[in-house]
Amino acid sequence: MWQIPLGSVHRILCLGAHSDDIEIGVGGTVLELAERVSGLETCWVVFSAPGPRAEEARSSANDFLADAAFKGVKIGSFRENYFPSQWPSIKDWFEEIKANFDPDVVFTHYRDDRHQDHRVLSDLAWNTFRNHLILEYEILKYDGDLGQPNLFIPLSEKVSERKIELLMKHFQTQSGKHWFTRDTFEAMHRIRGVECASKTGRAEAFYCRKLVLTPI
Ligand SMILES: [Zn+2]
């Protein structure tokens, strides 16, 4: 198994359709990066966060990015569940993001995610960022769309616990959902930890469709 140190990543773009998506899919990785990479620059974009979810998204992003050197947080107002019909205006937002931030890594939703809003962001990430490393994160859901990711980022026990603690703290509007529980997130970390032989037993997992290796 080939391993690459996280330290070569300095600028990340995190894209999430809804206010808790980035945290669930890549929150542990962001915490690991913020702790280990001095000068981490982050652009964090949530496309839909109606009502109280906007404040949830903002306060959560502030906590997840507390150790980042630079953080740009954007909260959009696109209509939840209707992203396919808003494609042109969402594409315009992607172009604005690209004009202002050139990331080392783009984190977006899984291409085969069964949520239509998630798929729009995944497709537009590939459509917009043509010379970037794009990693697609996963979100457990009723539809049962988990697959076999091929890139893993181990999480320390401390980071795994911190991510879950922040999810429980910030997203009170989601607390009634049957899947939004500590053990759901612990289980995901453990399953992906087993699959990459993580020394801590915990990890987040991603889909990497294209990787370019350079001679230097
Ligand atoms: Zn979502």
PDB file of C-alpha atoms and ligand atoms in Angstrom:
ATOM      1  CA  MET A   1       0.000   0.000   0.000  1.00  0.00           C
ATOM      2  CA  TRP A   2       1.405   3.361  -1.086  1.00  0.00           C
ATOM      3  CA  GLN A   3       1.315   6.175   1.446  1.00  0.00           C
ATOM      4  CA  ILE A   4       1.655   9.921   0.868  1.00  0.00           C
ATOM      5  CA  PRO A   5       2.103  12.398   3.747  1.00  0.00           C
ATOM      6  CA  LEU A   6      -0.727  14.861   4.249  1.00  0.00           C
ATOM      7  CA  GLY A   7       1.799  17.664   4.740  1.00  0.00           C
ATOM      8  CA  SER A   8       2.030  18.375   0.996  1.00  0.00           C
ATOM      9  CA  VAL A   9      -1.535  19.735   1.032  1.00  0.00           C
ATOM     10  CA  HIS A  10      -1.782  23.451   1.806  1.00  0.00           C
ATOM     11  CA  ARG A  11      -4.912  24.759   0.108  1.00  0.00           C
ATOM     12  CA  ILE A  12      -8.182  22.898   0.199  1.00  0.00           C
ATOM     13  CA  LEU A  13     -11.615  23.589  -1.223  1.00  0.00           C
ATOM     14  CA  CYS A  14     -14.490  21.875   0.571  1.00  0.00           C
ATOM     15  CA  LEU A  15     -17.832  21.745  -1.244  1.00  0.00           C
ATOM     16  CA  GLY A  16     -21.037  20.660   0.483  1.00  0.00           C
ATOM     17  CA  ALA A  17     -24.624  20.767  -0.745  1.00  0.00           C
ATOM     18  CA  HIS A  18     -26.117  21.018   2.755  1.00  0.00           C
ATOM     19  CA  SER A  19     -24.990  22.398   6.061  1.00  0.00           C
ATOM     20  CA  ASP A  20     -23.561  19.204   7.597  1.00  0.00           C
ATOM     21  CA  ASP A  21     -22.212  17.455   4.478  1.00  0.00           C
ATOM     22  CA  ILE A  22     -18.625  18.689   4.589  1.00  0.00           C
ATOM     23  CA  GLU A  23     -18.323  17.859   8.280  1.00  0.00           C
ATOM     24  CA  ILE A  24     -19.697  14.333   7.846  1.00  0.00           C
ATOM     25  CA  GLY A  25     -17.688  13.507   4.737  1.00  0.00           C
ATOM     26  CA  VAL A  26     -14.360  15.206   5.287  1.00  0.00           C
ATOM     27  CA  GLY A  27     -14.525  16.847   8.734  1.00  0.00           C
ATOM     28  CA  GLY A  28     -11.926  14.550  10.289  1.00  0.00           C
ATOM     29  CA  THR A  29      -9.508  15.141   7.431  1.00  0.00           C
ATOM     30  CA  VAL A  30      -9.922  18.914   7.786  1.00  0.00           C
ATOM     31  CA  LEU A  31      -9.165  18.655  11.509  1.00  0.00           C
ATOM     32  CA  GLU A  32      -6.083  16.495  10.801  1.00  0.00           C
ATOM     33  CA  LEU A  33      -4.844  18.967   8.175  1.00  0.00           C
ATOM     34  CA  ALA A  34      -5.477  22.018  10.342  1.00  0.00           C
ATOM     35  CA  GLU A  35      -3.484  20.405  13.157  1.00  0.00           C
ATOM     36  CA  ARG A  36      -0.573  19.170  11.041  1.00  0.00           C
ATOM     37  CA  VAL A  37      -0.171  21.733   8.240  1.00  0.00           C
ATOM     38  CA  SER A  38       0.990  25.182   9.243  1.00  0.00           C
ATOM     39  CA  GLY A  39      -0.517  27.817   6.986  1.00  0.00           C
ATOM     40  CA  LEU A  40      -3.448  25.688   5.844  1.00  0.00           C
ATOM     41  CA  GLU A  41      -5.743  27.735   3.590  1.00  0.00           C
ATOM     42  CA  THR A  42      -9.334  26.615   3.332  1.00  0.00           C
ATOM     43  CA  CYS A  43     -12.292  27.645   1.227  1.00  0.00           C
ATOM     44  CA  TRP A  44     -15.449  26.085   2.687  1.00  0.00           C
ATOM     45  CA  VAL A  45     -18.630  26.370   0.630  1.00  0.00           C
ATOM     46  CA  VAL A  46     -22.125  25.284   1.674  1.00  0.00           C
ATOM     47  CA  PHE A  47     -24.642  25.715  -1.126  1.00  0.00           C
ATOM     48  CA  SER A  48     -27.910  25.421   0.799  1.00  0.00           C
ATOM     49  CA  ALA A  49     -28.631  26.148   4.461  1.00  0.00           C
ATOM     50  CA  PRO A  50     -32.195  27.413   4.974  1.00  0.00           C
ATOM     51  CA  GLY A  51     -33.327  29.049   8.206  1.00  0.00           C
ATOM     52  CA  PRO A  52     -31.390  28.040  11.319  1.00  0.00           C
ATOM     53  CA  ARG A  53     -29.150  25.749   9.278  1.00  0.00           C
ATOM     54  CA  ALA A  54     -27.153  28.756   8.041  1.00  0.00           C
ATOM     55  CA  GLU A  55     -26.031  29.643  11.548  1.00  0.00           C
ATOM     56  CA  GLU A  56     -25.343  25.966  12.259  1.00  0.00           C
ATOM     57  CA  ALA A  57     -23.161  25.808   9.163  1.00  0.00           C
ATOM     58  CA  ARG A  58     -21.275  28.966  10.039  1.00  0.00           C
ATOM     59  CA  SER A  59     -20.593  28.118  13.671  1.00  0.00           C
ATOM     60  CA  SER A  60     -19.578  24.571  12.786  1.00  0.00           C
ATOM     61  CA  ALA A  61     -17.186  25.733  10.059  1.00  0.00           C
ATOM     62  CA  ASN A  62     -15.590  28.138  12.534  1.00  0.00           C
ATOM     63  CA  ASP A  63     -14.907  25.291  14.952  1.00  0.00           C
ATOM     64  CA  PHE A  64     -13.638  22.851  12.314  1.00  0.00           C
ATOM     65  CA  LEU A  65     -11.359  25.536  10.879  1.00  0.00           C
ATOM     66  CA  ALA A  66     -10.227  27.003  14.203  1.00  0.00           C
ATOM     67  CA  ASP A  67      -6.587  25.991  13.554  1.00  0.00           C
ATOM     68  CA  ALA A  68      -6.527  26.927   9.843  1.00  0.00           C
ATOM     69  CA  ALA A  69      -4.362  29.910   8.898  1.00  0.00           C
ATOM     70  CA  PHE A  70      -6.902  31.191   6.387  1.00  0.00           C
ATOM     71  CA  LYS A  71     -10.564  30.347   6.201  1.00  0.00           C
ATOM     72  CA  GLY A  72     -13.097  31.565   3.684  1.00  0.00           C
ATOM     73  CA  VAL A  73     -16.609  30.370   4.482  1.00  0.00           C
ATOM     74  CA  LYS A  74     -19.422  30.875   1.960  1.00  0.00           C
ATOM     75  CA  ILE A  75     -23.037  29.951   2.680  1.00  0.00           C
ATOM     76  CA  GLY A  76     -25.362  29.868  -0.324  1.00  0.00           C
ATOM     77  CA  SER A  77     -29.110  30.021  -0.604  1.00  0.00           C
ATOM     78  CA  PHE A  78     -29.864  27.547  -3.357  1.00  0.00           C
ATOM     79  CA  ARG A  79     -33.125  25.644  -2.937  1.00  0.00           C
ATOM     80  CA  GLU A  80     -32.556  22.353  -1.137  1.00  0.00           C
ATOM     81  CA  ASN A  81     -33.505  19.195  -3.073  1.00  0.00           C
ATOM     82  CA  TYR A  82     -33.874  21.138  -6.349  1.00  0.00           C
ATOM     83  CA  PHE A  83     -30.226  21.577  -7.364  1.00  0.00           C
ATOM     84  CA  PRO A  84     -30.634  19.925 -10.812  1.00  0.00           C
ATOM     85  CA  SER A  85     -33.069  22.680 -11.825  1.00  0.00           C
ATOM     86  CA  GLN A  86     -30.656  25.377 -10.599  1.00  0.00           C
ATOM     87  CA  TRP A  87     -27.682  24.114 -12.595  1.00  0.00           C
ATOM     88  CA  PRO A  88     -26.813  27.410 -14.408  1.00  0.00           C
ATOM     89  CA  SER A  89     -26.753  29.560 -11.277  1.00  0.00           C
ATOM     90  CA  ILE A  90     -24.814  26.918  -9.323  1.00  0.00           C
ATOM     91  CA  LYS A  91     -22.328  26.681 -12.200  1.00  0.00           C
ATOM     92  CA  ASP A  92     -21.903  30.474 -12.044  1.00  0.00           C
ATOM     93  CA  TRP A  93     -21.047  30.157  -8.357  1.00  0.00           C
ATOM     94  CA  PHE A  94     -18.463  27.487  -9.149  1.00  0.00           C
ATOM     95  CA  GLU A  95     -16.813  29.823 -11.651  1.00  0.00           C
ATOM     96  CA  GLU A  96     -16.689  32.599  -9.052  1.00  0.00           C
ATOM     97  CA  ILE A  97     -15.103  30.218  -6.530  1.00  0.00           C
ATOM     98  CA  LYS A  98     -12.508  29.078  -9.073  1.00  0.00           C
ATOM     99  CA  ALA A  99     -11.618  32.674  -9.955  1.00  0.00           C
ATOM    100  CA  ASN A 100     -10.805  33.451  -6.330  1.00  0.00           C
ATOM    101  CA  PHE A 101      -9.212  30.274  -4.970  1.00  0.00           C
ATOM    102  CA  ASP A 102      -6.785  27.788  -6.522  1.00  0.00           C
ATOM    103  CA  PRO A 103      -6.798  24.665  -4.323  1.00  0.00           C
ATOM    104  CA  ASP A 104      -4.356  21.755  -4.087  1.00  0.00           C
ATOM    105  CA  VAL A 105      -7.294  19.459  -3.402  1.00  0.00           C
ATOM    106  CA  VAL A 106     -11.017  19.778  -4.055  1.00  0.00           C
ATOM    107  CA  PHE A 107     -13.252  17.779  -1.725  1.00  0.00           C
ATOM    108  CA  THR A 108     -16.714  17.195  -3.153  1.00  0.00           C
ATOM    109  CA  HIS A 109     -19.546  14.672  -3.068  1.00  0.00           C
ATOM    110  CA  TYR A 110     -19.311  11.125  -4.453  1.00  0.00           C
ATOM    111  CA  ARG A 111     -20.249  10.922  -8.146  1.00  0.00           C
ATOM    112  CA  ASP A 112     -22.703   8.064  -7.564  1.00  0.00           C
ATOM    113  CA  ASP A 113     -24.297   9.556  -4.446  1.00  0.00           C
ATOM    114  CA  ARG A 114     -28.069   8.965  -4.632  1.00  0.00           C
ATOM    115  CA  HIS A 115     -28.943  12.473  -3.427  1.00  0.00           C
ATOM    116  CA  GLN A 116     -29.569  14.665  -6.470  1.00  0.00           C
ATOM    117  CA  ASP A 117     -28.096  17.801  -4.869  1.00  0.00           C
ATOM    118  CA  HIS A 118     -24.908  15.920  -4.017  1.00  0.00           C
ATOM    119  CA  ARG A 119     -24.537  14.643  -7.579  1.00  0.00           C
ATOM    120  CA  VAL A 120     -24.859  18.153  -9.030  1.00  0.00           C
ATOM    121  CA  LEU A 121     -21.937  19.366  -6.925  1.00  0.00           C
ATOM    122  CA  SER A 122     -19.860  16.323  -7.815  1.00  0.00           C
ATOM    123  CA  ASP A 123     -20.478  16.819 -11.542  1.00  0.00           C
ATOM    124  CA  LEU A 124     -19.809  20.553 -11.412  1.00  0.00           C
ATOM    125  CA  ALA A 125     -16.593  20.049  -9.456  1.00  0.00           C
ATOM    126  CA  TRP A 126     -15.258  17.888 -12.306  1.00  0.00           C
ATOM    127  CA  ASN A 127     -16.706  20.259 -14.894  1.00  0.00           C
ATOM    128  CA  THR A 128     -15.081  23.338 -13.340  1.00  0.00           C
ATOM    129  CA  PHE A 129     -11.737  22.179 -11.893  1.00  0.00           C
ATOM    130  CA  ARG A 130      -9.833  20.760 -14.862  1.00  0.00           C
ATOM    131  CA  ASN A 131      -6.327  20.554 -13.464  1.00  0.00           C
ATOM    132  CA  HIS A 132      -6.817  19.660  -9.832  1.00  0.00           C
ATOM    133  CA  LEU A 133      -6.870  16.671  -7.535  1.00  0.00           C
ATOM    134  CA  ILE A 134     -10.537  15.983  -6.752  1.00  0.00           C
ATOM    135  CA  LEU A 135     -11.469  13.650  -3.916  1.00  0.00           C
ATOM    136  CA  GLU A 136     -15.091  12.606  -3.503  1.00  0.00           C
ATOM    137  CA  TYR A 137     -16.381  11.987   0.008  1.00  0.00           C
ATOM    138  CA  GLU A 138     -19.222   9.753   1.155  1.00  0.00           C
ATOM    139  CA  ILE A 139     -22.342  10.205   3.261  1.00  0.00           C
ATOM    140  CA  LEU A 140     -24.257   7.299   4.747  1.00  0.00           C
ATOM    141  CA  LYS A 141     -27.989   7.452   3.997  1.00  0.00           C
ATOM    142  CA  TYR A 142     -31.289   5.533   3.706  1.00  0.00           C
ATOM    143  CA  ASP A 143     -30.767   5.032  -0.029  1.00  0.00           C
ATOM    144  CA  GLY A 144     -27.816   2.742   0.613  1.00  0.00           C
ATOM    145  CA  ASP A 145     -25.264   4.136  -1.815  1.00  0.00           C
ATOM    146  CA  LEU A 146     -22.004   3.309  -0.057  1.00  0.00           C
ATOM    147  CA  GLY A 147     -19.465   1.820  -2.422  1.00  0.00           C
ATOM    148  CA  GLN A 148     -15.822   0.831  -2.324  1.00  0.00           C
ATOM    149  CA  PRO A 149     -13.699   3.956  -1.897  1.00  0.00           C
ATOM    150  CA  ASN A 150     -10.079   3.766  -2.979  1.00  0.00           C
ATOM    151  CA  LEU A 151      -8.343   6.498  -0.988  1.00  0.00           C
ATOM    152  CA  PHE A 152      -8.179   6.609   2.786  1.00  0.00           C
ATOM    153  CA  ILE A 153      -7.096   9.185   5.340  1.00  0.00           C
ATOM    154  CA  PRO A 154      -6.517   7.702   8.807  1.00  0.00           C
ATOM    155  CA  LEU A 155      -7.816   9.725  11.742  1.00  0.00           C
ATOM    156  CA  SER A 156      -6.349   9.837  15.213  1.00  0.00           C
ATOM    157  CA  GLU A 157      -8.708   8.786  17.986  1.00  0.00           C
ATOM    158  CA  LYS A 158      -8.697  12.387  19.197  1.00  0.00           C
ATOM    159  CA  VAL A 159      -9.696  13.777  15.797  1.00  0.00           C
ATOM    160  CA  SER A 160     -12.354  11.116  15.250  1.00  0.00           C
ATOM    161  CA  GLU A 161     -13.877  11.959  18.617  1.00  0.00           C
ATOM    162  CA  ARG A 162     -13.601  15.724  18.038  1.00  0.00           C
ATOM    163  CA  LYS A 163     -15.370  15.498  14.664  1.00  0.00           C
ATOM    164  CA  ILE A 164     -18.284  13.586  16.183  1.00  0.00           C
ATOM    165  CA  GLU A 165     -18.445  15.910  19.177  1.00  0.00           C
ATOM    166  CA  LEU A 166     -18.682  18.946  16.858  1.00  0.00           C
ATOM    167  CA  LEU A 167     -21.353  17.289  14.707  1.00  0.00           C
ATOM    168  CA  MET A 168     -23.476  16.619  17.780  1.00  0.00           C
ATOM    169  CA  LYS A 169     -22.878  20.115  19.142  1.00  0.00           C
ATOM    170  CA  HIS A 170     -23.647  22.163  16.039  1.00  0.00           C
ATOM    171  CA  PHE A 171     -26.413  20.384  14.158  1.00  0.00           C
ATOM    172  CA  GLN A 172     -29.300  20.401  16.594  1.00  0.00           C
ATOM    173  CA  THR A 173     -31.816  20.606  13.715  1.00  0.00           C
ATOM    174  CA  GLN A 174     -30.694  17.138  12.622  1.00  0.00           C
ATOM    175  CA  SER A 175     -30.898  15.478  16.027  1.00  0.00           C
ATOM    176  CA  GLY A 176     -34.303  13.896  15.286  1.00  0.00           C
ATOM    177  CA  LYS A 177     -33.018  12.042  12.234  1.00  0.00           C
ATOM    178  CA  HIS A 178     -32.590   8.329  12.840  1.00  0.00           C
ATOM    179  CA  TRP A 179     -29.156   8.240  11.262  1.00  0.00           C
ATOM    180  CA  PHE A 180     -27.700  11.363  12.852  1.00  0.00           C
ATOM    181  CA  THR A 181     -26.173   9.637  15.865  1.00  0.00           C
ATOM    182  CA  ARG A 182     -22.729   9.247  17.364  1.00  0.00           C
ATOM    183  CA  ASP A 183     -22.590   5.531  16.636  1.00  0.00           C
ATOM    184  CA  THR A 184     -23.364   6.072  12.925  1.00  0.00           C
ATOM    185  CA  PHE A 185     -20.297   8.263  12.550  1.00  0.00           C
ATOM    186  CA  GLU A 186     -18.161   6.022  14.775  1.00  0.00           C
ATOM    187  CA  ALA A 187     -19.165   3.024  12.661  1.00  0.00           C
ATOM    188  CA  MET A 188     -18.189   4.739   9.424  1.00  0.00           C
ATOM    189  CA  HIS A 189     -14.783   5.648  10.849  1.00  0.00           C
ATOM    190  CA  ARG A 190     -14.233   2.086  12.053  1.00  0.00           C
ATOM    191  CA  ILE A 191     -15.295   0.425   8.782  1.00  0.00           C
ATOM    192  CA  ARG A 192     -13.012   2.626   6.704  1.00  0.00           C
ATOM    193  CA  GLY A 193     -10.279   2.285   9.336  1.00  0.00           C
ATOM    194  CA  VAL A 194     -10.370  -1.486   8.970  1.00  0.00           C
ATOM    195  CA  GLU A 195     -10.236  -1.212   5.179  1.00  0.00           C
ATOM    196  CA  CYS A 196      -6.999   0.808   5.239  1.00  0.00           C
ATOM    197  CA  ALA A 197      -5.389  -0.923   8.236  1.00  0.00           C
ATOM    198  CA  SER A 198      -5.374   2.382  10.107  1.00  0.00           C
ATOM    199  CA  LYS A 199      -3.158   2.177  13.187  1.00  0.00           C
ATOM    200  CA  THR A 200      -5.913   3.890  15.168  1.00  0.00           C
ATOM    201  CA  GLY A 201      -8.624   1.784  13.555  1.00  0.00           C
ATOM    202  CA  ARG A 202     -10.290   4.941  12.240  1.00  0.00           C
ATOM    203  CA  ALA A 203     -10.358   6.691   8.879  1.00  0.00           C
ATOM    204  CA  GLU A 204     -12.336   8.670   6.350  1.00  0.00           C
ATOM    205  CA  ALA A 205     -12.552   7.374   2.801  1.00  0.00           C
ATOM    206  CA  PHE A 206     -12.734   8.968  -0.636  1.00  0.00           C
ATOM    207  CA  TYR A 207     -12.941   8.221  -4.338  1.00  0.00           C
ATOM    208  CA  CYS A 208      -9.935   9.321  -6.363  1.00  0.00           C
ATOM    209  CA  ARG A 209     -10.623   8.997 -10.096  1.00  0.00           C
ATOM    210  CA  LYS A 210      -7.518  10.682 -11.454  1.00  0.00           C
ATOM    211  CA  LEU A 211      -4.047  11.214  -9.988  1.00  0.00           C
ATOM    212  CA  VAL A 212      -1.060  12.684 -11.788  1.00  0.00           C
ATOM    213  CA  LEU A 213       2.455  11.804 -10.595  1.00  0.00           C
ATOM    214  CA  THR A 214       5.177  14.247 -11.549  1.00  0.00           C
ATOM    215  CA  PRO A 215       8.941  13.495 -11.802  1.00  0.00           C
ATOM    216  CA  ILE A 216       9.822  16.072  -9.123  1.00  0.00           C
TER     217      ILE A 216
HETATM  218 ZN    ZN B   1     -26.438  16.648   1.895  1.00  0.00          ZN
END
